[in-house]
Tab-separated table of C-alpha atoms in Angstrom:
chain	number	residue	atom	x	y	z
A	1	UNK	CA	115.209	1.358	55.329
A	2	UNK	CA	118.392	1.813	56.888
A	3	UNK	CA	119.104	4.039	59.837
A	4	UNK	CA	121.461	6.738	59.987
A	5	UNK	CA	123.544	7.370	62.712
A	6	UNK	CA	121.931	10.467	63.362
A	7	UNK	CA	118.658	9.326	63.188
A	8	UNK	CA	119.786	6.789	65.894
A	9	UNK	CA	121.093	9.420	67.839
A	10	UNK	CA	117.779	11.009	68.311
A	11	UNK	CA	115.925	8.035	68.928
A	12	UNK	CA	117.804	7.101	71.648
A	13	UNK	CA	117.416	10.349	72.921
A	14	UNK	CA	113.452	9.875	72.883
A	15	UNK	CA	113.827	6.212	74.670
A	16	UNK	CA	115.471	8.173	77.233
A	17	UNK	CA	112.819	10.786	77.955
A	18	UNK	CA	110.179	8.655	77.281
A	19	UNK	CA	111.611	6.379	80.070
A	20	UNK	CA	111.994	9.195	82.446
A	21	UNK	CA	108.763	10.909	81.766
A	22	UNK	CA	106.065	7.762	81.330
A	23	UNK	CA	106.614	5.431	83.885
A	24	UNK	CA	103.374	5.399	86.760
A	25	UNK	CA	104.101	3.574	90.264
A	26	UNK	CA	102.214	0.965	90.135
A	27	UNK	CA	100.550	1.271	93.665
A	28	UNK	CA	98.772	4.402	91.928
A	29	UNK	CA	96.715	1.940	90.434
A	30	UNK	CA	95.656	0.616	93.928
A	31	UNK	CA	95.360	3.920	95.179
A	32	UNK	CA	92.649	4.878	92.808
A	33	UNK	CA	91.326	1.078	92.036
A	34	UNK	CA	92.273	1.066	88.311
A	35	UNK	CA	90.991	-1.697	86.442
A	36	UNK	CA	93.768	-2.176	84.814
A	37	UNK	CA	93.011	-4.237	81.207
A	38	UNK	CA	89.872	-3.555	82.337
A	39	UNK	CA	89.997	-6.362	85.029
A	40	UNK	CA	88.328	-6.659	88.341
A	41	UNK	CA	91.120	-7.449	91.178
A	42	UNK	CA	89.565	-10.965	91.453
A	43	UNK	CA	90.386	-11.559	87.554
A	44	UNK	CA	86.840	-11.293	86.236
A	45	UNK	CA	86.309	-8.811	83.515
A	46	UNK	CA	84.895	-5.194	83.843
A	47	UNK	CA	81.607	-5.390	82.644
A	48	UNK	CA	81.357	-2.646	79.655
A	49	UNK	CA	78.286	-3.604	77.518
A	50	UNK	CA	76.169	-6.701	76.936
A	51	UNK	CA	75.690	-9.003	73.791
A	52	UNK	CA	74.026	-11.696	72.537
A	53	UNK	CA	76.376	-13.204	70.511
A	54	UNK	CA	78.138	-15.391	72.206
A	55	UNK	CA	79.196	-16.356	75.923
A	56	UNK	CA	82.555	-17.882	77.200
A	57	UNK	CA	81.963	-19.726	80.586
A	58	UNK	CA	84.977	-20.748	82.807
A	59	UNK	CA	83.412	-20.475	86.162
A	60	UNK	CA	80.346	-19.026	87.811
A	61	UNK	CA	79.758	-16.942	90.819
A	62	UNK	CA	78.468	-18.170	94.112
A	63	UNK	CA	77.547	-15.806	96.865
A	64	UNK	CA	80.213	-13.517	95.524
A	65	UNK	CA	82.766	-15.978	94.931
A	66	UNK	CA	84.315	-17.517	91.554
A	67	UNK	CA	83.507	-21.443	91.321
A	68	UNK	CA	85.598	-22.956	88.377
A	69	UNK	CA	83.541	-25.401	85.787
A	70	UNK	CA	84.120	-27.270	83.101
A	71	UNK	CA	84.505	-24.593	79.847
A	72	UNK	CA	81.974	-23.896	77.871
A	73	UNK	CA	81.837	-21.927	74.510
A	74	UNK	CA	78.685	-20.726	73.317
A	75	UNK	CA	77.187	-19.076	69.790
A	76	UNK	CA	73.795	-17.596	70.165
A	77	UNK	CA	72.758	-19.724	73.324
A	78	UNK	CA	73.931	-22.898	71.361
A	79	UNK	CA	76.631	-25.033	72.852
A	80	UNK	CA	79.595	-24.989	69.967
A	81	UNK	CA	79.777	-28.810	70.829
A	82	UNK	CA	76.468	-29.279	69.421
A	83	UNK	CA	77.258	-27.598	66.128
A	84	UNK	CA	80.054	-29.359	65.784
A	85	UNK	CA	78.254	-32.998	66.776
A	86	UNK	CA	75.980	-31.768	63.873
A	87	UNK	CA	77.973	-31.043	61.132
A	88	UNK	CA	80.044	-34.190	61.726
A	89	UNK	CA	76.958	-36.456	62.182
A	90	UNK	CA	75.525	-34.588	58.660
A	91	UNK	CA	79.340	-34.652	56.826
A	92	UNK	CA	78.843	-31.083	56.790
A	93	UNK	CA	81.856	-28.607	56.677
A	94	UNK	CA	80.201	-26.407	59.652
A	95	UNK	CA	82.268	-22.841	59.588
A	96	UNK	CA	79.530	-21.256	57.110
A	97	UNK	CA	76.804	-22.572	59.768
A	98	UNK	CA	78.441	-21.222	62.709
A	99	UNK	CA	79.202	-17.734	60.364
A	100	UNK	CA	75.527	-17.731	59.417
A	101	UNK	CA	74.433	-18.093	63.381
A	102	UNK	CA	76.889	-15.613	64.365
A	103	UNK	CA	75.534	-13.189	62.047
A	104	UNK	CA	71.808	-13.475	61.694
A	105	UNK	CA	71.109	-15.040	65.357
A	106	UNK	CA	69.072	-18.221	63.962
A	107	UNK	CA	70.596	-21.657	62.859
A	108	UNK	CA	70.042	-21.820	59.264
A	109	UNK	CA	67.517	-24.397	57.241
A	110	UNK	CA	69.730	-26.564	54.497
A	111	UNK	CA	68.279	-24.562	51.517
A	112	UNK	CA	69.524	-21.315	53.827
A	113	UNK	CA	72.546	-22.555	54.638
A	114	UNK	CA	72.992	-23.497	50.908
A	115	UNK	CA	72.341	-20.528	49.668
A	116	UNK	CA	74.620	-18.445	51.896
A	117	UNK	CA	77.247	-20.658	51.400
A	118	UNK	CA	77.019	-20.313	47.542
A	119	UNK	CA	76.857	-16.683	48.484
A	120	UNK	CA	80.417	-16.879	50.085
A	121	UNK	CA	81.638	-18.933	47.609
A	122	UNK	CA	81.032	-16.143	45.146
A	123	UNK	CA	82.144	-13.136	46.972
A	124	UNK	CA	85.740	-15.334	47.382
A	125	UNK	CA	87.252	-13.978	44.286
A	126	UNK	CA	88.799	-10.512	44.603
A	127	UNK	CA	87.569	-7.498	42.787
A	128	UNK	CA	89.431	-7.041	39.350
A	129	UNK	CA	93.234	-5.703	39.420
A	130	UNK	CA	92.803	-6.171	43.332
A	131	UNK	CA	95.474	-8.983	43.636
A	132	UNK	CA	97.722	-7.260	41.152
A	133	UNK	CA	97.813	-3.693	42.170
A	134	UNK	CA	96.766	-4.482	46.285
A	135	UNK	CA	98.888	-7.650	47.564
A	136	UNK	CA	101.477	-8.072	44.215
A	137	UNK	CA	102.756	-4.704	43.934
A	138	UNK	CA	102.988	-4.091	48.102
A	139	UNK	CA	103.955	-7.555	49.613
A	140	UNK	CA	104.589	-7.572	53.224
A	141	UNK	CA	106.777	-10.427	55.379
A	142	UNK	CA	103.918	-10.077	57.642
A	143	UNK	CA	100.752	-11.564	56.209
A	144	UNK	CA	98.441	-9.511	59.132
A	145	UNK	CA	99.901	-6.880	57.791
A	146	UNK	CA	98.824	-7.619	54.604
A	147	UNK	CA	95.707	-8.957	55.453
A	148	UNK	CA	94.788	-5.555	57.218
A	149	UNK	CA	95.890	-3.338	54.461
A	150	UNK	CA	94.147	-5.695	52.151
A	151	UNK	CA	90.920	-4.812	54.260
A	152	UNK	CA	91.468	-1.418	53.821
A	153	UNK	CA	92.010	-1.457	50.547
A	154	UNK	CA	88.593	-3.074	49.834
A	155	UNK	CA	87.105	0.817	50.624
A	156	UNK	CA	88.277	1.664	47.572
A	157	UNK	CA	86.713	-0.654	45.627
A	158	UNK	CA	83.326	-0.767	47.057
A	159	UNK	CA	80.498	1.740	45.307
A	160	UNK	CA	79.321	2.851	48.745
A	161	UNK	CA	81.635	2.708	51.461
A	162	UNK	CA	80.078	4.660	53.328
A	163	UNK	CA	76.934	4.052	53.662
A	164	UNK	CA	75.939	2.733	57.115
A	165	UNK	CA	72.589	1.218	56.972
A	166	UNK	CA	71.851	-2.039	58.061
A	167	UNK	CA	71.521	-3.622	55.090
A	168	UNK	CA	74.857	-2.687	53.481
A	169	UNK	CA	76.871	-3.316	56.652
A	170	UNK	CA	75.536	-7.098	56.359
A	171	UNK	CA	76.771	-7.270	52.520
A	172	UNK	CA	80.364	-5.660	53.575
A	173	UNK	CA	80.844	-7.763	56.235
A	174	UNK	CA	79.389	-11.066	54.573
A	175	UNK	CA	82.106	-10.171	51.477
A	176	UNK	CA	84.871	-9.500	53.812
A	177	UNK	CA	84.203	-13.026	55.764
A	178	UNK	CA	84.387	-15.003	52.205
A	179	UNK	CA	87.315	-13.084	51.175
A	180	UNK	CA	89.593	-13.386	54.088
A	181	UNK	CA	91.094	-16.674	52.997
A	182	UNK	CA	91.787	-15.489	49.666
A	183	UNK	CA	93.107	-12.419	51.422
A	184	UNK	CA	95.629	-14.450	54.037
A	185	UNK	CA	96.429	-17.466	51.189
A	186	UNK	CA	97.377	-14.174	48.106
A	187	UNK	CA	98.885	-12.221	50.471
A	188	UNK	CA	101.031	-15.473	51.894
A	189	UNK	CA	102.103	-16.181	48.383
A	190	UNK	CA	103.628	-12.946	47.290
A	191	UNK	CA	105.534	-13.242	50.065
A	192	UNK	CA	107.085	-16.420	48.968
A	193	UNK	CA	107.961	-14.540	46.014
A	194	UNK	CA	109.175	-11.310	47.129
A	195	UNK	CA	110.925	-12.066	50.553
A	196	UNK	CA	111.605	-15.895	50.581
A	197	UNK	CA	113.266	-16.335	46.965
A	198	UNK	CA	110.199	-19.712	46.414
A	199	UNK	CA	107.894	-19.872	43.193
A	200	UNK	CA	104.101	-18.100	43.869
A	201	UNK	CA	101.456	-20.098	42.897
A	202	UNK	CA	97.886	-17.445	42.618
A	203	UNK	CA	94.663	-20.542	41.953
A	204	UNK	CA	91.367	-19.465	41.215
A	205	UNK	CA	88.968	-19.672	44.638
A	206	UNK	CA	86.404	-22.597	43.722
A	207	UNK	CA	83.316	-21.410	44.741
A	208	UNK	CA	81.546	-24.809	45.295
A	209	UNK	CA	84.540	-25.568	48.322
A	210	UNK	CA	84.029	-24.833	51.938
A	211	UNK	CA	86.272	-21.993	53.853
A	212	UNK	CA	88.568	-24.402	55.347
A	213	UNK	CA	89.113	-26.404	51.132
A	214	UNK	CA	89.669	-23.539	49.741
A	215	UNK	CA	92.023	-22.572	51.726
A	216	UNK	CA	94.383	-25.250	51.637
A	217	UNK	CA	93.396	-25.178	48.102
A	218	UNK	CA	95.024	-21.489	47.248
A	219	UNK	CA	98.108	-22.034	49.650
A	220	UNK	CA	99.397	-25.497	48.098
A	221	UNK	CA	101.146	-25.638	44.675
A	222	UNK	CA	98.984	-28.326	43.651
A	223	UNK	CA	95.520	-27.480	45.242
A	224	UNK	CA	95.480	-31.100	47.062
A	225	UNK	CA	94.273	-32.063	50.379
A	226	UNK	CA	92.899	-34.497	52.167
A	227	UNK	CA	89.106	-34.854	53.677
A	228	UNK	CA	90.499	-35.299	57.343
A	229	UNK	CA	92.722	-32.012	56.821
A	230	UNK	CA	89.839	-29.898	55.764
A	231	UNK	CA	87.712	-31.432	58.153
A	232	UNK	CA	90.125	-30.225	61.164
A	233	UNK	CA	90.901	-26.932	59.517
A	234	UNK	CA	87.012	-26.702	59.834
A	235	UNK	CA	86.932	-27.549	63.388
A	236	UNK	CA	89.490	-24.931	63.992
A	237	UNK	CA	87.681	-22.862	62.257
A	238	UNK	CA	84.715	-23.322	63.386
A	239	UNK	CA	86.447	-23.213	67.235
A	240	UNK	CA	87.725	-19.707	66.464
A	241	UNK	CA	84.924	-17.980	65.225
A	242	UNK	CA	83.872	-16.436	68.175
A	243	UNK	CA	85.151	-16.164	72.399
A	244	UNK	CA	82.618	-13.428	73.665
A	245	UNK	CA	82.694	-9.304	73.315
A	246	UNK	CA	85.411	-9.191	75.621
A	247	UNK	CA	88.349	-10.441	74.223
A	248	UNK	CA	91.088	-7.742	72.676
A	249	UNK	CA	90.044	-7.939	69.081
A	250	UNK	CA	85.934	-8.031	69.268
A	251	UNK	CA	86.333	-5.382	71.793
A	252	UNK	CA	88.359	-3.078	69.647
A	253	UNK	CA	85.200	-3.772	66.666
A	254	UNK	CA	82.944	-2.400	69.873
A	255	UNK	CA	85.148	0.827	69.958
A	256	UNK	CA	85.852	1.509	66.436
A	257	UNK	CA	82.386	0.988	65.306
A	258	UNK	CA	81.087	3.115	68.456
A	259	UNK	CA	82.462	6.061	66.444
A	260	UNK	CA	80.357	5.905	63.635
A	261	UNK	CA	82.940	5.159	61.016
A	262	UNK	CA	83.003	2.406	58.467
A	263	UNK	CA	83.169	-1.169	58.116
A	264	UNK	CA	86.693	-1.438	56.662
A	265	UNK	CA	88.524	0.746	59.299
A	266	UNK	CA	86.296	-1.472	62.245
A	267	UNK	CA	87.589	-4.685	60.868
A	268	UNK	CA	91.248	-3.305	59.735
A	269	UNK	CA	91.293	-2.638	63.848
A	270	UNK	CA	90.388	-5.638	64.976
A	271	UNK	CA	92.728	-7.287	62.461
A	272	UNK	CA	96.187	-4.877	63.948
A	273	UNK	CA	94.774	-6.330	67.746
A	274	UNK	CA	94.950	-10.140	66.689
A	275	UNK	CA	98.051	-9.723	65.510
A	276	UNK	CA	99.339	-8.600	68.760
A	277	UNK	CA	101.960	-11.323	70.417
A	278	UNK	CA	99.456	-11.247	73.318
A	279	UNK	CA	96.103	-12.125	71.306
A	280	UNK	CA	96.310	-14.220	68.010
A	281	UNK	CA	100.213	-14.904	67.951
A	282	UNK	CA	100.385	-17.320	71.274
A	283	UNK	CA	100.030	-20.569	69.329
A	284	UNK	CA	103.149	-19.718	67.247
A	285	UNK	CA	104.779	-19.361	70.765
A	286	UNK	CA	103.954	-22.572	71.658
A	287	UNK	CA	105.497	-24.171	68.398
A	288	UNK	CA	108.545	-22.317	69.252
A	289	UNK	CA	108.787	-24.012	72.767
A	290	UNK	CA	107.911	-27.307	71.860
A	291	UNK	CA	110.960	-26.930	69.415
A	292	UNK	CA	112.998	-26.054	72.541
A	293	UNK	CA	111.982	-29.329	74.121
A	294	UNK	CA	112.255	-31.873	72.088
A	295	UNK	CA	115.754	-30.757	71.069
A	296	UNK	CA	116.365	-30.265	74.738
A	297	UNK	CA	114.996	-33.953	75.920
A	298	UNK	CA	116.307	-37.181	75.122
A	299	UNK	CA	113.519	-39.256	76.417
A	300	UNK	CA	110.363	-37.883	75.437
A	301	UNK	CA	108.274	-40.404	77.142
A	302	UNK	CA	110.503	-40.067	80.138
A	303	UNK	CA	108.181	-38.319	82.378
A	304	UNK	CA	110.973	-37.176	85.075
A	305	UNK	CA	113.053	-36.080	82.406
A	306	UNK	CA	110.001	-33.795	81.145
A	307	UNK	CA	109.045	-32.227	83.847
A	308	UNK	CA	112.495	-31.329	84.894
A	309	UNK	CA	112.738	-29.066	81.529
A	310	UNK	CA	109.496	-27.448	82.322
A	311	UNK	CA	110.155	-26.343	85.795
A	312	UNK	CA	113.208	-25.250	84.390
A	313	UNK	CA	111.054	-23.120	81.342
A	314	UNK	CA	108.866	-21.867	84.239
A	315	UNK	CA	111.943	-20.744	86.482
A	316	UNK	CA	112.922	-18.528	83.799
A	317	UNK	CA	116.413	-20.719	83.228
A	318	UNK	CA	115.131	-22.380	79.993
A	319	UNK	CA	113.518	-20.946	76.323
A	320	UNK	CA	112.473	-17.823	76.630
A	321	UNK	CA	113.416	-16.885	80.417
A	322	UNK	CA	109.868	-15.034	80.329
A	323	UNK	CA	108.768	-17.946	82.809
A	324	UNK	CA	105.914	-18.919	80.862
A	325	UNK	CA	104.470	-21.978	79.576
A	326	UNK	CA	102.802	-21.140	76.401
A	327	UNK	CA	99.110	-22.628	75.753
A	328	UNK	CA	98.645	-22.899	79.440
A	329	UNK	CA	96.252	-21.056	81.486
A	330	UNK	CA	93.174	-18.892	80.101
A	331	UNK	CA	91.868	-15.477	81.356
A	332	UNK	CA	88.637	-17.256	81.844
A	333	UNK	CA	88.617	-20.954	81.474
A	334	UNK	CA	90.064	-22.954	85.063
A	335	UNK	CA	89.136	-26.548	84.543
A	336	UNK	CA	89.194	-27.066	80.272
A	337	UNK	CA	89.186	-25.359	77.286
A	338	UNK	CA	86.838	-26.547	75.522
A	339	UNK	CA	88.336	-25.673	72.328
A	340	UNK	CA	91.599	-27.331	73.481
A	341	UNK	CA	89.179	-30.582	74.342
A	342	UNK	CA	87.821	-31.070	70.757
A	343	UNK	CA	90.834	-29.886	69.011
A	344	UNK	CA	92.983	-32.123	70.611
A	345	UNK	CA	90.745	-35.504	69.858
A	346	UNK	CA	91.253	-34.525	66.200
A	347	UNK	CA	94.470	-33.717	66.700
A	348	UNK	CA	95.459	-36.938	67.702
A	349	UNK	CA	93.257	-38.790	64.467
A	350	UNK	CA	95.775	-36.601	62.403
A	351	UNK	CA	98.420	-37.535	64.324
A	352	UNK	CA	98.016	-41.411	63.815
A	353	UNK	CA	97.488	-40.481	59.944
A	354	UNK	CA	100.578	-38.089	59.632
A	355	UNK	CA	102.454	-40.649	61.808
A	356	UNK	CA	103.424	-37.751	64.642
A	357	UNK	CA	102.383	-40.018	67.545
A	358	UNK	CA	105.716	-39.972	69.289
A	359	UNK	CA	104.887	-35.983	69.590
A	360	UNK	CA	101.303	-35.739	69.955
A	361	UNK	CA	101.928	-37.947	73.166
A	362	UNK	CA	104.563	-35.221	74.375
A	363	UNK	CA	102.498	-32.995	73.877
A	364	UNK	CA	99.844	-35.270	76.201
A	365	UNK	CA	102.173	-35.548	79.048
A	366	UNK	CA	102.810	-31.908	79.117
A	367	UNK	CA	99.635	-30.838	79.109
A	368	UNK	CA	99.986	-33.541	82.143
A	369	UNK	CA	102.347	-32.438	84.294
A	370	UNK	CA	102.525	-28.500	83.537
A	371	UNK	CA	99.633	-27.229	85.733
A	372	UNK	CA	100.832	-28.726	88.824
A	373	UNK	CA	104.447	-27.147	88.144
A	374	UNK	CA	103.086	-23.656	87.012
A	375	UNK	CA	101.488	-23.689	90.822
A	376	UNK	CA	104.355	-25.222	92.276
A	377	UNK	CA	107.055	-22.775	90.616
A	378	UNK	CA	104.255	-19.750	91.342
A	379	UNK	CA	102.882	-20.659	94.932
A	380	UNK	CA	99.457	-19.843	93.891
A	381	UNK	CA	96.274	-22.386	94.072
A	382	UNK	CA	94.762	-21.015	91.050
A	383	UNK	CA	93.733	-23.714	88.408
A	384	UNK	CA	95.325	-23.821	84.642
A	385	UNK	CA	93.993	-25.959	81.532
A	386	UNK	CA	95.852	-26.584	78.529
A	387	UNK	CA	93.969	-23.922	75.812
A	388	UNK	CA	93.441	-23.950	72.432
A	389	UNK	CA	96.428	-22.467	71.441
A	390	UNK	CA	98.410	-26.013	72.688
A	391	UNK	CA	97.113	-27.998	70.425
A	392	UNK	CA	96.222	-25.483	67.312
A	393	UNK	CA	99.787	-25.090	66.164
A	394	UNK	CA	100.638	-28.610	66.331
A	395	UNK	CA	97.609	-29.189	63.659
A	396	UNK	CA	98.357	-26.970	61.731
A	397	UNK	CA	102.278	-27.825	61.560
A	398	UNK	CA	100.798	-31.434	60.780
A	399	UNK	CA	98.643	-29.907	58.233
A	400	UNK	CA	101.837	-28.425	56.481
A	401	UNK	CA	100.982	-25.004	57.388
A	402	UNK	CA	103.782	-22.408	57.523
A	403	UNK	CA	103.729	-20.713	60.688
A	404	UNK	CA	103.635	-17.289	58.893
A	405	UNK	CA	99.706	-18.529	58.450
A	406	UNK	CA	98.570	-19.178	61.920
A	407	UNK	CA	97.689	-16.086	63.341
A	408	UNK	CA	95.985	-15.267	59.834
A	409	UNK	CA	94.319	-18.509	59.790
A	410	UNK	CA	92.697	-16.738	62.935
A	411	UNK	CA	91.885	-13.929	61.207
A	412	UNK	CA	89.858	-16.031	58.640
A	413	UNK	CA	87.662	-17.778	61.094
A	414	UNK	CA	87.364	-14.641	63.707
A	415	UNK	CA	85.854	-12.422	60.919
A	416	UNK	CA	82.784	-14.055	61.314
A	417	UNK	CA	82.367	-13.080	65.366
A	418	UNK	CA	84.036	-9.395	64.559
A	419	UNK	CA	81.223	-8.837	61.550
A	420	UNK	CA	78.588	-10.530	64.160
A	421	UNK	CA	80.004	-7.488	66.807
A	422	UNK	CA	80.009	-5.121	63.951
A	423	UNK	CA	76.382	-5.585	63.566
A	424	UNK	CA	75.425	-5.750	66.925
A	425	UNK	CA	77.458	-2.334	67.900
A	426	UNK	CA	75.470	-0.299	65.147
A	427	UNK	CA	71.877	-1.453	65.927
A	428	UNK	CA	72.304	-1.721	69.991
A	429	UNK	CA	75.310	0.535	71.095
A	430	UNK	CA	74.377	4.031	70.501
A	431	UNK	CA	76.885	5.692	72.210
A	432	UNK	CA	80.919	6.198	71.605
A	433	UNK	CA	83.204	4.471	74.065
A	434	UNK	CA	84.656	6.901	76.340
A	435	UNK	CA	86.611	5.447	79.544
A	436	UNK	CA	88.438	7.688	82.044
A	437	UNK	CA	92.152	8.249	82.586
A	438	UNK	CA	92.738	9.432	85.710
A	439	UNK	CA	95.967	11.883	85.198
A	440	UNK	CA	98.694	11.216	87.994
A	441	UNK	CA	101.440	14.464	86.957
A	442	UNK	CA	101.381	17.122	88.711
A	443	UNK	CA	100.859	20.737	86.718
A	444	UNK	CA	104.075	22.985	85.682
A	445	UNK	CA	104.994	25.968	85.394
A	446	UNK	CA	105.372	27.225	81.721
A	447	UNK	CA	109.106	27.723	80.899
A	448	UNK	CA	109.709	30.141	77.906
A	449	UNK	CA	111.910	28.321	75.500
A	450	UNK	CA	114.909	30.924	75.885
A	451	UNK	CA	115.039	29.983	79.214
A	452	UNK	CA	115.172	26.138	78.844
C-alpha cells in the first residue's frame, strides 16, 4: 500500500509527539525499583508463578549469591540429554516423546507413544478448503505471519471453539502441534509463488513420518531427505520444545490463557512473541553475521585475523554497529548451553557429510575466542556461552533450509511447551495476570479545545 504524502505528513507528526510525550528517565526505574522485563537487578527473573513443566538451570544460588554451572535443560524432572541418549540408542525420532511428556507429565510406553504419534500423524492434514481459501488466497512474505493467522483461522473450523474443558483443550492443542509443520511448510510455499516468482509444490503430509520427515518432506520439490537430516531436524526439535515458563513466548500463553479465552487466540499470541527479533529471530542474526565474516576474513583459520574482526563487531565499527555478537550470551545459562552442546556435535557430523568443515571450524574458533572479547570490549566479569542459536542456523543452512523457515521451524517444535503451558494455566492458574504500572506524569489541567 503506498503512502501518500499526506498520510506521511501526519505520521511524522505522531513520531514527534509520541517522542516528546513517552519517553521515562530511566533513573525512575531505580527510584521506584522497577523490574524492568520483569528482572531482578542481579539478572535473575521475577518470580511470577510456578510450573512443572520444565526447568532451565544456568546457575544456582548460594547464601544469596548466583554460582554459574554447567546448563541444564529439563522436561518434567527429566534431563533432555537423557531423552535424547534414548531415542538415539532406540533409532527413535524423539520430538513426539518429548511432545507427549510435555503434555501429559509421564514418559510414554511404546504402544503409547505409538499411538499418539499415529494420532499426530493424522491430525497433519488440514481441514478441507483450509489450504485453498486460508494460506493460497492470503499469502504473506512473512511465514509467522502466516503461521499465526493460520492458527487463528483454525477457530473457524473447529465445531466447538469454545468450549474450555479439559478434555477439548488437550484435542485443540494436540491438533495444532501436528499441524504446525504443515502450517509453516504451506504457508512457506505460497510464498514462493506469490512473492518470489519460484514454482509451489503443496505434497500430501504422510502420516506414518515423524515431525521433523515430514517436514522436509512438504518443503522440498521432491519430498527427499536424508536419515542424518531428519535425525538433526529432530534434535532441534526436540531441543526447542520447551526453555521454562519464563521465556517471552510461554509467558505470553500464561497471560492470554489467564483471561479465560480460547485456545487459538493463546497460541496465535505466543506465535506474534516468537517472532519478535528479540525471541525466535536471533539465529537468523547470526547467519547474517557469519556472512559478514567470512566475506570480511581472508584467513579463516587465522586466529589473529579472527578475533581482530570480532572486537571490531563488538566495538560497534563492524556488521551491524549494534555491538553485539549474535548467539553469544544467554539470560540464564553462564558456563554452556546445553542445547548449543548437543547441537553442535551433530552439527559437525553434518558438516563432514555436507563437506562445510572449513566453516563449521570458524564457527569453532569463534565460539573460542568471543567470550573473552565480549568481556574485554565490555569490562564486565560476567561469563558468556555460545547458545543454541550459534549453531541452529548453520544446520539448518546445511540442511538447505531457507532462512524465511527458521524462526517457524521454532514455532513447530515450541508448540508442544506453549500447549504443555496452555494446559497447565487452565487447571492451576486461576487468576488473570494483572501487574502494576506505576504512572510517572503529573495530572493537568483540562484545556477546552477552543482554547488549545
Amino acid at each position: 500500500m503506498t503512502t501518500t504524502k499526506q498520510e506521511q505528513s501526519i505520521i511524522k507528526r505522531f513520531e514527534k509527539l509520541a517522542v516528546h510525550n513517552d519517553p521515562i528517565n530511566p533513573d525512575l526505574y531505580a527510584k521506584y525499583d522497577v523490574k524492568r522485563g520483569l528482572r531482578n537487578s542481579n539478572g535473575t527473573g521475577v518470580l511470577v508463578g510456578l510450573t512443572r513443566i520444565g526447568d532451565v538451570v544456568g546457575y544456582e544460588m548460594q547464601d544469596g549469591q548466583k554460582i554459574a554451572v554447567p546448563g541444564r535443560l529439563v522436561y518434567r524432572g527429566y534431563n533432555v540429554e537423557d531423552l535424547i541418549a534414548d531415542a538415539e540408542k532406540n533409532k527413535q525420532f524423539g520430538y513426539e516423546q518429548s511432545a507427549y511428556l510435555l503434555l501429559f507429565g509421564e514418559l510414554p510406553t511404546q504402544t503409547q507413544l505409538e499411538n499418539f504419534t499415529r494420532y499426530l500423524g493424522e491430525c497433519r492434514v488440514l481441514p478441507p478448503n483450509f489450504t485453498e481459501d486460508m494460506i493460497m488466497k492470503a499469502p504473506s512474505k512473512d511465514i509467522m505471519n502466516k503461521i499465526a493467522r493460520g492458527v487463528l483461522a483454525s477457530y473457524s473450523y473447529d465445531d466447538d471453539p469454545e468450549n474450555r474443558e479439559l478434555g477439548n483443550i488437550i484435542k485443540q492443542c494436540v491438533q495444532l502441534i501436528a499441524r504446525f509443520s504443515t502450517l509453516a511448510a504451506y504457508g512457506y510455499q505460497a510464498k514462493r509463488r506469490y512473492y518470489d516468482d519460484k514454482s509451489m509444490y503443496i505434497h500430501n503430509p504422510d502420516p506414518a513420518l515423524s515431525t521433523a520427515e515430514n517436514f522436509l518432506r512438504l518443503i522440498r520439490s521432491d519430498k527427499k531427505y536424508t536419515r542424518l537430516e531428519a535425525e538433526i531436524l529432530d534434535l532441534a526439535l526436540i531441543l526447542h520444545a520447551e526453555h521454562g515458563g519464563g521465556n517471552n513466548s510461554s509467558l505470553t500463553v500464561h497471560v492470554v490463557s489467564s483471561a479465560d479465552t480460547d485456545t487459538y487466540s493463546a497460541v496465535a499470541a505466543a506465535v506474534g512473541s516468537l517472532k519478535g527479533r528479540r525471541h525466535g529471530g536471533a539465529n537468523i542474526r547470526v547467519v547474517e553475521m557469519m556472512d559478514d565474516i567470512k566475506a570480511n576474513i581472508k584467513d579463516w583459520s587465522n586466529e589473529n585475523e579472527v578475533a581482530a574482526y570480532i572486537r571490531k563487531i563488538a566495538e560497534k565499527q563492524a556488521f551491524d554497529h549494534t555491538g553485539l555478537i549474535y548467539g553469544m550470551g544467554h539470560a540464564v545459562y553462564t558456563i554452556s548451553d546445553p542445547r548449543e552442546v548437543l547441537l553442535k556435535a551433530k552439527a559437525k557430523k553434518l558438516a563432514k557429510e555436507k563437506g562445510c568443515m572449513e566453516e563449521f571450524e570458524l564457527y569453532n574458533l569463534i565460539e573460542k575466542i568471543a567470550p573473552a572479547i565480549i568481556q574485554d570490549v565490555h569490562k564486565s566479569d560476567k561469563k558468556v556461552c555460545a547458545n543454541v542459536d550459534f549453531y541452529s542456523g548453520f544446520v539448518y543452512t546445511m540442511l538447505n533450509i531457507p532462512r524465511e523457515l527458521f524462526t517457524p521451524i521454532f514455532a513447530i517444535s515450541r508448540i508442544a511447551g506453549w500447549s504443555a503451558h496452555r494446559i497447565e494455566e487452565v487447571v492451576s492458574g486461576g487468576r488473570i495476570y494483572r501487574p502494576a504500572y506505576k504512572n510517572v506524569s503529573k495530572e493537568r489541567d483540562y484545556i477546552p479545545i477552543a482554547e488549545r
